[in-house]
PDB file of C-alpha atoms in Angstrom:
ATOM      1  CA  MET A   1     -61.615  -7.697  61.271  1.00  0.00           C
ATOM      2  CA  ARG A   2     -59.908  -5.723  58.472  1.00  0.00           C
ATOM      3  CA  LYS A   3     -57.394  -3.038  58.887  1.00  0.00           C
ATOM      4  CA  THR A   4     -55.285  -0.736  57.145  1.00  0.00           C
ATOM      5  CA  THR A   5     -51.948   1.112  57.578  1.00  0.00           C
ATOM      6  CA  ALA A   6     -53.745   4.395  57.443  1.00  0.00           C
ATOM      7  CA  LEU A   7     -56.187   3.486  60.078  1.00  0.00           C
ATOM      8  CA  ILE A   8     -53.753   2.243  62.434  1.00  0.00           C
ATOM      9  CA  ALA A   9     -51.725   5.190  62.051  1.00  0.00           C
ATOM     10  CA  ALA A  10     -54.565   7.721  62.703  1.00  0.00           C
ATOM     11  CA  VAL A  11     -55.936   5.861  65.931  1.00  0.00           C
ATOM     12  CA  ALA A  12     -53.026   4.553  67.936  1.00  0.00           C
ATOM     13  CA  LEU A  13     -54.275   1.726  70.236  1.00  0.00           C
ATOM     14  CA  LEU A  14     -53.393   1.973  73.887  1.00  0.00           C
ATOM     15  CA  GLY A  15     -54.771  -1.289  75.307  1.00  0.00           C
ATOM     16  CA  GLY A  16     -55.114  -1.503  78.890  1.00  0.00           C
ATOM     17  CA  LEU A  17     -54.424   2.338  79.800  1.00  0.00           C
ATOM     18  CA  THR A  18     -56.732   4.145  82.214  1.00  0.00           C
ATOM     19  CA  ALA A  19     -58.774   7.082  80.869  1.00  0.00           C
ATOM     20  CA  CYS A  20     -57.878  10.503  82.671  1.00  0.00           C
ATOM     21  CA  SER A  21     -59.276  13.849  82.380  1.00  0.00           C
ATOM     22  CA  GLY A  22     -56.805  16.631  82.695  1.00  0.00           C
ATOM     23  CA  GLY A  23     -57.348  19.171  79.840  1.00  0.00           C
ATOM     24  CA  THR A  24     -57.493  22.839  80.312  1.00  0.00           C
ATOM     25  CA  ALA A  25     -61.038  23.918  80.467  1.00  0.00           C
ATOM     26  CA  ALA A  26     -62.208  26.084  77.552  1.00  0.00           C
ATOM     27  CA  SER A  27     -65.794  27.689  77.436  1.00  0.00           C
ATOM     28  CA  THR A  28     -68.307  26.677  74.816  1.00  0.00           C
ATOM     29  CA  ALA A  29     -68.625  30.283  73.615  1.00  0.00           C
ATOM     30  CA  GLY A  30     -65.804  31.146  71.417  1.00  0.00           C
ATOM     31  CA  CYS A  31     -64.989  27.378  70.266  1.00  0.00           C
ATOM     32  CA  ASP A  32     -65.130  27.424  66.630  1.00  0.00           C
ATOM     33  CA  PRO A  33     -65.108  23.887  65.116  1.00  0.00           C
ATOM     34  CA  VAL A  34     -63.194  22.888  62.040  1.00  0.00           C
ATOM     35  CA  VAL A  35     -65.457  20.249  61.477  1.00  0.00           C
ATOM     36  CA  LEU A  36     -69.256  21.337  61.131  1.00  0.00           C
ATOM     37  CA  PRO A  37     -72.316  19.054  60.812  1.00  0.00           C
ATOM     38  CA  GLY A  38     -73.639  18.164  57.830  1.00  0.00           C
ATOM     39  CA  LYS A  39     -76.361  15.683  56.059  1.00  0.00           C
ATOM     40  CA  ALA A  40     -73.952  12.788  56.063  1.00  0.00           C
ATOM     41  CA  SER A  41     -72.844  12.990  59.630  1.00  0.00           C
ATOM     42  CA  ALA A  42     -76.503  13.594  60.568  1.00  0.00           C
ATOM     43  CA  VAL A  43     -77.781  10.190  59.159  1.00  0.00           C
ATOM     44  CA  VAL A  44     -75.572   8.129  61.260  1.00  0.00           C
ATOM     45  CA  THR A  45     -76.938   6.419  64.204  1.00  0.00           C
ATOM     46  CA  ALA A  46     -75.253   4.573  66.930  1.00  0.00           C
ATOM     47  CA  PRO A  47     -77.729   3.590  69.721  1.00  0.00           C
ATOM     48  CA  GLY A  48     -76.220   2.304  73.158  1.00  0.00           C
ATOM     49  CA  LYS A  49     -74.485   3.445  76.227  1.00  0.00           C
ATOM     50  CA  LEU A  50     -71.539   5.373  76.232  1.00  0.00           C
ATOM     51  CA  GLY A  51     -68.549   3.608  76.312  1.00  0.00           C
ATOM     52  CA  SER A  52     -70.153   0.376  75.203  1.00  0.00           C
ATOM     53  CA  ALA A  53     -69.574  -0.971  71.340  1.00  0.00           C
ATOM     54  CA  PRO A  54     -72.427   0.685  69.492  1.00  0.00           C
ATOM     55  CA  LYS A  55     -74.323  -0.977  66.406  1.00  0.00           C
ATOM     56  CA  VAL A  56     -74.040   1.653  63.737  1.00  0.00           C
ATOM     57  CA  GLY A  57     -76.497   2.559  61.278  1.00  0.00           C
ATOM     58  CA  PHE A  58     -76.432   4.402  58.042  1.00  0.00           C
ATOM     59  CA  PRO A  59     -77.589   4.677  54.468  1.00  0.00           C
ATOM     60  CA  THR A  60     -75.335   3.198  51.993  1.00  0.00           C
ATOM     61  CA  PRO A  61     -73.491   4.224  50.040  1.00  0.00           C
ATOM     62  CA  LEU A  62     -72.686   7.408  52.401  1.00  0.00           C
ATOM     63  CA  TYR A  63     -70.195   9.586  50.565  1.00  0.00           C
ATOM     64  CA  THR A  64     -69.113  13.398  51.491  1.00  0.00           C
ATOM     65  CA  GLU A  65     -66.373  15.499  49.567  1.00  0.00           C
ATOM     66  CA  THR A  66     -65.712  17.507  53.166  1.00  0.00           C
ATOM     67  CA  THR A  67     -65.418  15.734  56.274  1.00  0.00           C
ATOM     68  CA  GLN A  68     -68.604  16.360  58.735  1.00  0.00           C
ATOM     69  CA  ALA A  69     -69.547  15.882  62.229  1.00  0.00           C
ATOM     70  CA  SER A  70     -72.574  15.614  64.467  1.00  0.00           C
ATOM     71  CA  THR A  71     -73.222  14.809  67.950  1.00  0.00           C
ATOM     72  CA  ILE A  72     -75.119  11.707  68.873  1.00  0.00           C
ATOM     73  CA  ILE A  73     -74.930  11.813  72.743  1.00  0.00           C
ATOM     74  CA  ALA A  74     -74.035  15.101  74.211  1.00  0.00           C
ATOM     75  CA  GLY A  75     -71.273  15.300  76.898  1.00  0.00           C
ATOM     76  CA  THR A  76     -71.057  17.740  79.667  1.00  0.00           C
ATOM     77  CA  GLY A  77     -67.373  17.920  79.856  1.00  0.00           C
ATOM     78  CA  ALA A  78     -65.203  20.937  78.636  1.00  0.00           C
ATOM     79  CA  PRO A  79     -64.888  21.356  74.865  1.00  0.00           C
ATOM     80  CA  ILE A  80     -61.748  19.876  73.385  1.00  0.00           C
ATOM     81  CA  THR A  81     -59.081  22.397  71.932  1.00  0.00           C
ATOM     82  CA  ALA A  82     -56.458  22.064  69.422  1.00  0.00           C
ATOM     83  CA  GLY A  83     -53.508  20.089  70.466  1.00  0.00           C
ATOM     84  CA  GLN A  84     -55.170  18.134  73.380  1.00  0.00           C
ATOM     85  CA  PRO A  85     -54.490  14.358  73.382  1.00  0.00           C
ATOM     86  CA  VAL A  86     -57.887  12.502  73.582  1.00  0.00           C
ATOM     87  CA  ILE A  87     -58.685   9.045  74.949  1.00  0.00           C
ATOM     88  CA  LEU A  88     -61.460   7.832  73.146  1.00  0.00           C
ATOM     89  CA  ASP A  89     -63.180   4.699  71.776  1.00  0.00           C
ATOM     90  CA  VAL A  90     -63.989   4.535  68.038  1.00  0.00           C
ATOM     91  CA  THR A  91     -65.853   2.206  65.381  1.00  0.00           C
ATOM     92  CA  ILE A  92     -64.726   2.783  62.141  1.00  0.00           C
ATOM     93  CA  LEU A  93     -66.720   1.762  58.932  1.00  0.00           C
ATOM     94  CA  ASN A  94     -66.352   2.140  55.238  1.00  0.00           C
ATOM     95  CA  GLY A  95     -69.365   4.489  54.131  1.00  0.00           C
ATOM     96  CA  ALA A  96     -69.552   2.555  50.800  1.00  0.00           C
ATOM     97  CA  ASP A  97     -71.146  -0.666  52.074  1.00  0.00           C
ATOM     98  CA  ALA A  98     -70.927  -0.201  55.971  1.00  0.00           C
ATOM     99  CA  THR A  99     -68.116  -2.935  56.165  1.00  0.00           C
ATOM    100  CA  PRO A 100     -66.431  -2.798  59.396  1.00  0.00           C
ATOM    101  CA  LEU A 101     -62.787  -1.677  59.366  1.00  0.00           C
ATOM    102  CA  GLN A 102     -61.561  -1.177  62.885  1.00  0.00           C
ATOM    103  CA  LYS A 103     -62.831  -0.601  66.555  1.00  0.00           C
ATOM    104  CA  THR A 104     -61.359  -0.537  69.954  1.00  0.00           C
ATOM    105  CA  SER A 105     -61.753  -2.776  72.551  1.00  0.00           C
ATOM    106  CA  TYR A 106     -64.373  -0.412  74.425  1.00  0.00           C
ATOM    107  CA  ALA A 107     -62.686  -1.839  77.775  1.00  0.00           C
ATOM    108  CA  ALA A 108     -63.393  -0.001  81.065  1.00  0.00           C
ATOM    109  CA  THR A 109     -59.633   0.926  81.110  1.00  0.00           C
ATOM    110  CA  GLY A 110     -58.657   0.937  77.727  1.00  0.00           C
ATOM    111  CA  GLY A 111     -58.986   3.335  74.620  1.00  0.00           C
ATOM    112  CA  SER A 112     -57.115   5.218  71.908  1.00  0.00           C
ATOM    113  CA  LEU A 113     -55.215   8.268  72.187  1.00  0.00           C
ATOM    114  CA  ILE A 114     -55.300  11.016  69.238  1.00  0.00           C
ATOM    115  CA  THR A 115     -54.360  14.552  69.372  1.00  0.00           C
ATOM    116  CA  ALA A 116     -57.229  17.179  68.400  1.00  0.00           C
ATOM    117  CA  GLY A 117     -56.158  19.490  65.614  1.00  0.00           C
ATOM    118  CA  LYS A 118     -53.792  19.086  62.661  1.00  0.00           C
ATOM    119  CA  SER A 119     -52.599  15.896  61.666  1.00  0.00           C
ATOM    120  CA  THR A 120     -51.756  13.514  59.074  1.00  0.00           C
ATOM    121  CA  PHE A 121     -55.317  12.059  59.168  1.00  0.00           C
ATOM    122  CA  PRO A 122     -57.230  14.939  60.230  1.00  0.00           C
ATOM    123  CA  ALA A 123     -60.938  13.265  59.707  1.00  0.00           C
ATOM    124  CA  VAL A 124     -60.813  12.165  63.604  1.00  0.00           C
ATOM    125  CA  SER A 125     -58.497  14.920  64.812  1.00  0.00           C
ATOM    126  CA  GLU A 126     -59.965  17.856  63.410  1.00  0.00           C
ATOM    127  CA  GLY A 127     -63.472  16.260  64.231  1.00  0.00           C
ATOM    128  CA  LEU A 128     -62.994  16.448  67.745  1.00  0.00           C
ATOM    129  CA  GLU A 129     -62.248  19.914  68.145  1.00  0.00           C
ATOM    130  CA  CYS A 130     -64.831  21.769  70.361  1.00  0.00           C
ATOM    131  CA  ALA A 131     -66.471  18.368  71.041  1.00  0.00           C
ATOM    132  CA  LYS A 132     -67.098  17.654  74.788  1.00  0.00           C
ATOM    133  CA  VAL A 133     -65.789  15.181  76.965  1.00  0.00           C
ATOM    134  CA  GLY A 134     -68.611  12.544  77.622  1.00  0.00           C
ATOM    135  CA  SER A 135     -69.961  12.690  74.257  1.00  0.00           C
ATOM    136  CA  ARG A 136     -70.442  10.425  71.341  1.00  0.00           C
ATOM    137  CA  ILE A 137     -69.873  11.890  67.825  1.00  0.00           C
ATOM    138  CA  SER A 138     -70.523  10.619  64.306  1.00  0.00           C
ATOM    139  CA  ILE A 139     -67.867  11.886  61.879  1.00  0.00           C
ATOM    140  CA  VAL A 140     -67.992  11.012  58.135  1.00  0.00           C
ATOM    141  CA  GLY A 141     -64.792  11.528  56.775  1.00  0.00           C
ATOM    142  CA  SER A 142     -63.739  12.194  53.123  1.00  0.00           C
ATOM    143  CA  ALA A 143     -61.687  10.149  51.238  1.00  0.00           C
ATOM    144  CA  LYS A 144     -58.724  12.646  51.236  1.00  0.00           C
ATOM    145  CA  ASP A 145     -58.923  12.985  55.127  1.00  0.00           C
ATOM    146  CA  SER A 146     -59.612   9.300  55.899  1.00  0.00           C
ATOM    147  CA  HIS A 147     -57.362   7.528  53.511  1.00  0.00           C
ATOM    148  CA  ARG A 148     -55.861  10.186  51.532  1.00  0.00           C
ATOM    149  CA  GLY A 149     -57.910   9.062  48.539  1.00  0.00           C
ATOM    150  CA  ALA A 150     -55.965   5.858  48.172  1.00  0.00           C
ATOM    151  CA  ALA A 151     -57.677   2.797  46.937  1.00  0.00           C
ATOM    152  CA  ASP A 152     -56.963  -0.250  49.004  1.00  0.00           C
ATOM    153  CA  ALA A 153     -58.559  -3.069  46.810  1.00  0.00           C
ATOM    154  CA  ALA A 154     -57.337  -6.051  49.479  1.00  0.00           C
ATOM    155  CA  ASN A 155     -59.338  -4.472  52.135  1.00  0.00           C
ATOM    156  CA  GLY A 156     -62.190  -3.322  49.579  1.00  0.00           C
ATOM    157  CA  ILE A 157     -61.794   0.477  50.103  1.00  0.00           C
ATOM    158  CA  GLY A 158     -62.213   2.440  46.749  1.00  0.00           C
ATOM    159  CA  LYS A 159     -60.603   5.982  46.073  1.00  0.00           C
ATOM    160  CA  ASP A 160     -63.293   7.907  46.722  1.00  0.00           C
ATOM    161  CA  ASP A 161     -65.134   6.050  49.871  1.00  0.00           C
ATOM    162  CA  SER A 162     -65.880   8.008  52.833  1.00  0.00           C
ATOM    163  CA  PHE A 163     -65.130   6.379  56.181  1.00  0.00           C
ATOM    164  CA  VAL A 164     -67.909   6.560  59.214  1.00  0.00           C
ATOM    165  CA  TYR A 165     -66.293   7.182  62.614  1.00  0.00           C
ATOM    166  CA  VAL A 166     -68.438   6.752  65.836  1.00  0.00           C
ATOM    167  CA  VAL A 167     -66.294   8.333  68.664  1.00  0.00           C
ATOM    168  CA  ASP A 168     -67.119   8.148  72.260  1.00  0.00           C
ATOM    169  CA  ILE A 169     -65.021  10.504  74.074  1.00  0.00           C
ATOM    170  CA  LYS A 170     -63.636   9.297  77.315  1.00  0.00           C
ATOM    171  CA  GLY A 171     -61.250  11.922  78.655  1.00  0.00           C
ATOM    172  CA  THR A 172     -58.490  14.653  77.829  1.00  0.00           C
ATOM    173  CA  PHE A 173     -55.198  15.911  78.874  1.00  0.00           C
ATOM    174  CA  LEU A 174     -53.185  19.083  78.791  1.00  0.00           C
ATOM    175  CA  ALA A 175     -52.380  20.373  75.511  1.00  0.00           C
ATOM    176  CA  LYS A 176     -49.085  21.822  76.753  1.00  0.00           C
ATOM    177  CA  ALA A 177     -47.088  22.112  79.923  1.00  0.00           C
ATOM    178  CA  ASN A 178     -48.928  24.707  82.071  1.00  0.00           C
ATOM    179  CA  GLY A 179     -47.013  24.811  85.102  1.00  0.00           C
ATOM    180  CA  ALA A 180     -45.446  28.035  86.697  1.00  0.00           C
ATOM    181  CA  ASP A 181     -42.086  29.331  85.017  1.00  0.00           C
ATOM    182  CA  GLN A 182     -39.021  28.758  86.974  1.00  0.00           C
ATOM    183  CA  ILE A 183     -35.679  30.531  86.747  1.00  0.00           C
ATOM    184  CA  PRO A 184     -33.430  28.919  84.056  1.00  0.00           C
ATOM    185  CA  VAL A 185     -30.065  27.465  85.218  1.00  0.00           C
ATOM    186  CA  ASN A 186     -26.835  29.199  83.745  1.00  0.00           C
ATOM    187  CA  GLY A 187     -24.834  26.735  81.129  1.00  0.00           C
ATOM    188  CA  MET A 188     -28.013  24.911  80.175  1.00  0.00           C
ATOM    189  CA  PRO A 189     -29.797  24.887  76.736  1.00  0.00           C
ATOM    190  CA  ALA A 190     -32.153  27.985  76.381  1.00  0.00           C
ATOM    191  CA  VAL A 191     -35.836  27.117  75.514  1.00  0.00           C
ATOM    192  CA  VAL A 192     -38.241  29.312  73.595  1.00  0.00           C
ATOM    193  CA  LEU A 193     -42.052  28.396  73.155  1.00  0.00           C
ATOM    194  CA  THR A 194     -44.170  29.016  70.339  1.00  0.00           C
ATOM    195  CA  ALA A 195     -47.920  30.060  70.994  1.00  0.00           C
ATOM    196  CA  ASP A 196     -48.743  26.409  70.748  1.00  0.00           C
ATOM    197  CA  GLY A 197     -46.294  25.123  73.073  1.00  0.00           C
ATOM    198  CA  THR A 198     -43.565  23.967  70.324  1.00  0.00           C
ATOM    199  CA  PRO A 199     -40.010  24.281  72.033  1.00  0.00           C
ATOM    200  CA  GLY A 200     -36.902  25.768  70.222  1.00  0.00           C
ATOM    201  CA  ILE A 201     -33.823  24.972  71.896  1.00  0.00           C
ATOM    202  CA  SER A 202     -30.603  26.674  71.839  1.00  0.00           C
ATOM    203  CA  VAL A 203     -27.547  24.849  73.204  1.00  0.00           C
ATOM    204  CA  PRO A 204     -24.657  26.970  74.488  1.00  0.00           C
ATOM    205  CA  ASP A 205     -21.255  27.156  73.085  1.00  0.00           C
ATOM    206  CA  ARG A 206     -19.507  24.806  75.713  1.00  0.00           C
ATOM    207  CA  SER A 207     -18.991  21.267  76.217  1.00  0.00           C
ATOM    208  CA  ALA A 208     -22.192  19.294  77.327  1.00  0.00           C
ATOM    209  CA  PRO A 209     -22.179  17.946  80.993  1.00  0.00           C
ATOM    210  CA  LYS A 210     -20.758  14.663  81.509  1.00  0.00           C
ATOM    211  CA  THR A 211     -23.472  13.615  83.977  1.00  0.00           C
ATOM    212  CA  SER A 212     -27.383  13.927  83.555  1.00  0.00           C
ATOM    213  CA  THR A 213     -28.392  17.255  84.368  1.00  0.00           C
ATOM    214  CA  VAL A 214     -32.467  18.215  84.783  1.00  0.00           C
ATOM    215  CA  ASN A 215     -33.795  21.562  85.112  1.00  0.00           C
ATOM    216  CA  VAL A 216     -37.558  21.910  85.699  1.00  0.00           C
ATOM    217  CA  LEU A 217     -38.623  24.861  83.121  1.00  0.00           C
ATOM    218  CA  LYS A 218     -42.512  24.899  84.354  1.00  0.00           C
ATOM    219  CA  GLU A 219     -43.313  23.687  87.563  1.00  0.00           C
ATOM    220  CA  GLY A 220     -46.851  21.791  87.442  1.00  0.00           C
ATOM    221  CA  SER A 221     -49.149  21.184  90.323  1.00  0.00           C
ATOM    222  CA  GLY A 222     -51.015  17.846  89.410  1.00  0.00           C
ATOM    223  CA  ASP A 223     -50.343  14.364  90.158  1.00  0.00           C
ATOM    224  CA  LYS A 224     -46.902  13.194  91.071  1.00  0.00           C
ATOM    225  CA  VAL A 225     -45.142  10.821  88.383  1.00  0.00           C
ATOM    226  CA  LYS A 226     -44.287   7.491  89.995  1.00  0.00           C
ATOM    227  CA  SER A 227     -42.100   4.459  88.283  1.00  0.00           C
ATOM    228  CA  ASN A 228     -43.899   2.542  85.789  1.00  0.00           C
ATOM    229  CA  GLN A 229     -46.881   4.794  85.162  1.00  0.00           C
ATOM    230  CA  PHE A 230     -47.697   5.690  81.473  1.00  0.00           C
ATOM    231  CA  LEU A 231     -47.218   9.447  80.947  1.00  0.00           C
ATOM    232  CA  VAL A 232     -48.998  11.367  78.000  1.00  0.00           C
ATOM    233  CA  VAL A 233     -46.134  13.771  76.994  1.00  0.00           C
ATOM    234  CA  LYS A 234     -44.986  16.000  74.110  1.00  0.00           C
ATOM    235  CA  PHE A 235     -41.452  16.195  73.502  1.00  0.00           C
ATOM    236  CA  THR A 236     -38.589  17.533  71.365  1.00  0.00           C
ATOM    237  CA  ALA A 237     -34.826  15.863  71.694  1.00  0.00           C
ATOM    238  CA  ILE A 238     -31.782  17.226  69.918  1.00  0.00           C
ATOM    239  CA  GLY A 239     -28.089  16.084  69.817  1.00  0.00           C
ATOM    240  CA  TRP A 240     -26.003  18.548  71.908  1.00  0.00           C
ATOM    241  CA  ASN A 241     -23.108  19.083  69.364  1.00  0.00           C
ATOM    242  CA  SER A 242     -25.122  18.217  66.230  1.00  0.00           C
ATOM    243  CA  LYS A 243     -27.908  20.889  67.209  1.00  0.00           C
ATOM    244  CA  THR A 244     -30.159  18.355  65.075  1.00  0.00           C
ATOM    245  CA  VAL A 245     -33.631  16.957  66.204  1.00  0.00           C
ATOM    246  CA  PHE A 246     -33.582  13.346  66.186  1.00  0.00           C
ATOM    247  CA  ASP A 247     -37.104  12.983  67.988  1.00  0.00           C
ATOM    248  CA  SER A 248     -39.959  15.144  68.245  1.00  0.00           C
ATOM    249  CA  THR A 249     -43.741  14.718  68.870  1.00  0.00           C
ATOM    250  CA  TRP A 250     -44.454  18.323  67.957  1.00  0.00           C
ATOM    251  CA  THR A 251     -43.562  17.395  64.475  1.00  0.00           C
ATOM    252  CA  ASP A 252     -46.798  15.366  63.621  1.00  0.00           C
ATOM    253  CA  HIS A 253     -48.862  17.135  66.008  1.00  0.00           C
ATOM    254  CA  GLN A 254     -49.621  14.097  68.050  1.00  0.00           C
ATOM    255  CA  ALA A 255     -48.702  13.325  71.749  1.00  0.00           C
ATOM    256  CA  SER A 256     -47.037  10.290  72.739  1.00  0.00           C
ATOM    257  CA  VAL A 257     -47.000   7.766  75.722  1.00  0.00           C
ATOM    258  CA  LEU A 258     -44.026   6.763  77.601  1.00  0.00           C
ATOM    259  CA  GLN A 259     -43.644   4.185  80.502  1.00  0.00           C
ATOM    260  CA  VAL A 260     -41.147   5.696  82.721  1.00  0.00           C
ATOM    261  CA  GLY A 261     -38.855   2.911  84.348  1.00  0.00           C
ATOM    262  CA  ALA A 262     -39.594   0.569  81.314  1.00  0.00           C
ATOM    263  CA  ALA A 263     -36.847  -0.967  78.889  1.00  0.00           C
ATOM    264  CA  THR A 264     -38.508   1.262  76.152  1.00  0.00           C
ATOM    265  CA  VAL A 265     -37.373   4.552  77.962  1.00  0.00           C
ATOM    266  CA  SER A 266     -33.927   5.577  78.608  1.00  0.00           C
ATOM    267  CA  PRO A 267     -32.665   5.410  82.514  1.00  0.00           C
ATOM    268  CA  GLY A 268     -31.826   9.176  82.164  1.00  0.00           C
ATOM    269  CA  LEU A 269     -35.110  10.026  80.762  1.00  0.00           C
ATOM    270  CA  SER A 270     -36.973   8.011  83.075  1.00  0.00           C
ATOM    271  CA  LYS A 271     -35.015   9.463  86.259  1.00  0.00           C
ATOM    272  CA  ALA A 272     -35.569  13.043  84.931  1.00  0.00           C
ATOM    273  CA  LEU A 273     -39.425  12.294  84.742  1.00  0.00           C
ATOM    274  CA  ILE A 274     -39.967  10.322  88.017  1.00  0.00           C
ATOM    275  CA  GLY A 275     -41.101  12.336  90.844  1.00  0.00           C
ATOM    276  CA  GLN A 276     -42.300  15.485  88.397  1.00  0.00           C
ATOM    277  CA  ARG A 277     -45.785  16.523  88.540  1.00  0.00           C
ATOM    278  CA  VAL A 278     -48.207  16.905  85.636  1.00  0.00           C
ATOM    279  CA  GLY A 279     -48.176  20.125  83.891  1.00  0.00           C
ATOM    280  CA  SER A 280     -44.279  20.362  84.486  1.00  0.00           C
ATOM    281  CA  GLN A 281     -42.007  20.782  81.483  1.00  0.00           C
ATOM    282  CA  VAL A 282     -38.509  19.264  82.201  1.00  0.00           C
ATOM    283  CA  LEU A 283     -35.072  19.922  80.349  1.00  0.00           C
ATOM    284  CA  ALA A 284     -32.898  17.019  80.678  1.00  0.00           C
ATOM    285  CA  VAL A 285     -29.354  16.611  79.293  1.00  0.00           C
ATOM    286  CA  LEU A 286     -28.274  13.168  79.112  1.00  0.00           C
ATOM    287  CA  PRO A 287     -24.971  11.708  78.204  1.00  0.00           C
ATOM    288  CA  PRO A 288     -25.125   9.077  75.577  1.00  0.00           C
ATOM    289  CA  ARG A 289     -24.825   6.010  78.162  1.00  0.00           C
ATOM    290  CA  ALA A 290     -28.014   7.666  80.137  1.00  0.00           C
ATOM    291  CA  ALA A 291     -29.728   8.563  76.958  1.00  0.00           C
ATOM    292  CA  ALA A 292     -29.413   4.727  75.397  1.00  0.00           C
ATOM    293  CA  VAL A 293     -32.360   2.646  75.487  1.00  0.00           C
ATOM    294  CA  ALA A 294     -32.041  -0.855  76.783  1.00  0.00           C
ATOM    295  CA  ASP A 295     -34.141  -2.499  74.132  1.00  0.00           C
ATOM    296  CA  GLY A 296     -32.391  -1.098  71.263  1.00  0.00           C
ATOM    297  CA  SER A 297     -35.162   1.090  70.344  1.00  0.00           C
ATOM    298  CA  GLY A 298     -34.000   4.367  71.274  1.00  0.00           C
ATOM    299  CA  LYS A 299     -33.336   7.262  68.631  1.00  0.00           C
ATOM    300  CA  ALA A 300     -30.855   9.032  70.826  1.00  0.00           C
ATOM    301  CA  PRO A 301     -27.323   9.640  69.089  1.00  0.00           C
ATOM    302  CA  ALA A 302     -24.674   7.167  70.495  1.00  0.00           C
ATOM    303  CA  ASP A 303     -21.606   9.666  70.346  1.00  0.00           C
ATOM    304  CA  ASP A 304     -23.404  12.845  71.419  1.00  0.00           C
ATOM    305  CA  ALA A 305     -25.273  13.952  74.694  1.00  0.00           C
ATOM    306  CA  ALA A 306     -29.043  14.132  74.129  1.00  0.00           C
ATOM    307  CA  VAL A 307     -31.366  17.145  75.184  1.00  0.00           C
ATOM    308  CA  TYR A 308     -34.727  16.665  76.414  1.00  0.00           C
ATOM    309  CA  VAL A 309     -37.639  19.114  76.445  1.00  0.00           C
ATOM    310  CA  VAL A 310     -40.536  17.236  77.875  1.00  0.00           C
ATOM    311  CA  ASP A 311     -44.155  18.377  78.719  1.00  0.00           C
ATOM    312  CA  ILE A 312     -45.650  16.230  81.259  1.00  0.00           C
ATOM    313  CA  LEU A 313     -49.415  16.386  79.856  1.00  0.00           C
ATOM    314  CA  GLY A 314     -51.191  13.325  82.360  1.00  0.00           C
ATOM    315  CA  ILE A 315     -50.830   9.793  83.693  1.00  0.00           C
ATOM    316  CA  ALA A 316     -52.456   7.466  81.518  1.00  0.00           C
ATOM    317  CA  GLY A 317     -52.125   4.504  83.985  1.00  0.00           C
TER     318      GLY A 317
END
C-alpha cells in the first residue's frame, strides 16, 4: 500500500492500543464546525459496520478547493471539541483516481491518535470538530490541507489532488487536565495556563533541587495510572537554568502517548506519573540522571534539571 510522509505525519499509528472514551462532554448546540458539508464529501459512500474496513466509493476525479466533511453514520456520543485527542480508524484514498493511500488496521484494540483542531495537516484534525463519537464521516481534503499542495510523482499524487478520508471515530480523551486546583509549593516553578491549557512556566531564581521533586497542580478523579500503561498526555518541558523549552506537544497542537515504566520514558518522569489519576496536571523537576532516557532517545539536557508540566488526558492501554 502506498504511503507518503505527509500521511504518516497526519495520522500517527498506535497499533494495539485500547480505545477509550474520556472527553469532556459538549452540547450539540453551540458546537460550530470548522469544516462544513459539501458536494464533494456528500458523494462519498462507505457501507459497512462501524469499526470494520469500509468499501469506499465515489465518482472520479473528485476535487475540492476547500475541505468538506459529511456524516455517513451518525454517532450518539459527545461532539468533539478542539484540542481533544481522538482514537479513530481511517481509510485514505486519492480523490483523483480512488487509489488507496493508507488505512489503519481496524483491529478492535487498535487505532490512530490525532488531536482535533489546528494542526500541520488540518484536513482530518479540523474535519473532526463537532463530529460525534461513534460516527463514520467522510472528509474530502483540499490539496493544501492534505499534502500542502506538493506533488509526489512516486506515489501518483498530483499537486492539485484532493484526498478522501473515511473516518470511524472510536473514542476521545480530555482536551486538557480538568482536575481540582491544588495549592502551589513554595520554591517550585510557577505555572500559568492559557485558555486552551497551554502552560507557561516560570522558574524561581534559585538552584534546582538535587533530587526529583513532584507537585500535583490539578488533582484529577479518573483512573489511577499503573506501570507500563500507555498514557495520552500533553506536556511542556524546559531546562531549569536555560529556561528554554526542549520538548512540547503544545507547539504542534497534538497530544502524545507515553508508556510509563518503559525504556522510552525517563525513570524520573515515569515515577512522577505512576499513581496519579487521569485529569491531573503534574509538575516534575528532575535532575539530569532522572530525566535521561535509557534508550538514548530523550531530549532532556544532560547538564541541566528538566522541568515537566504534564496533563494526563487518558489511559490508552
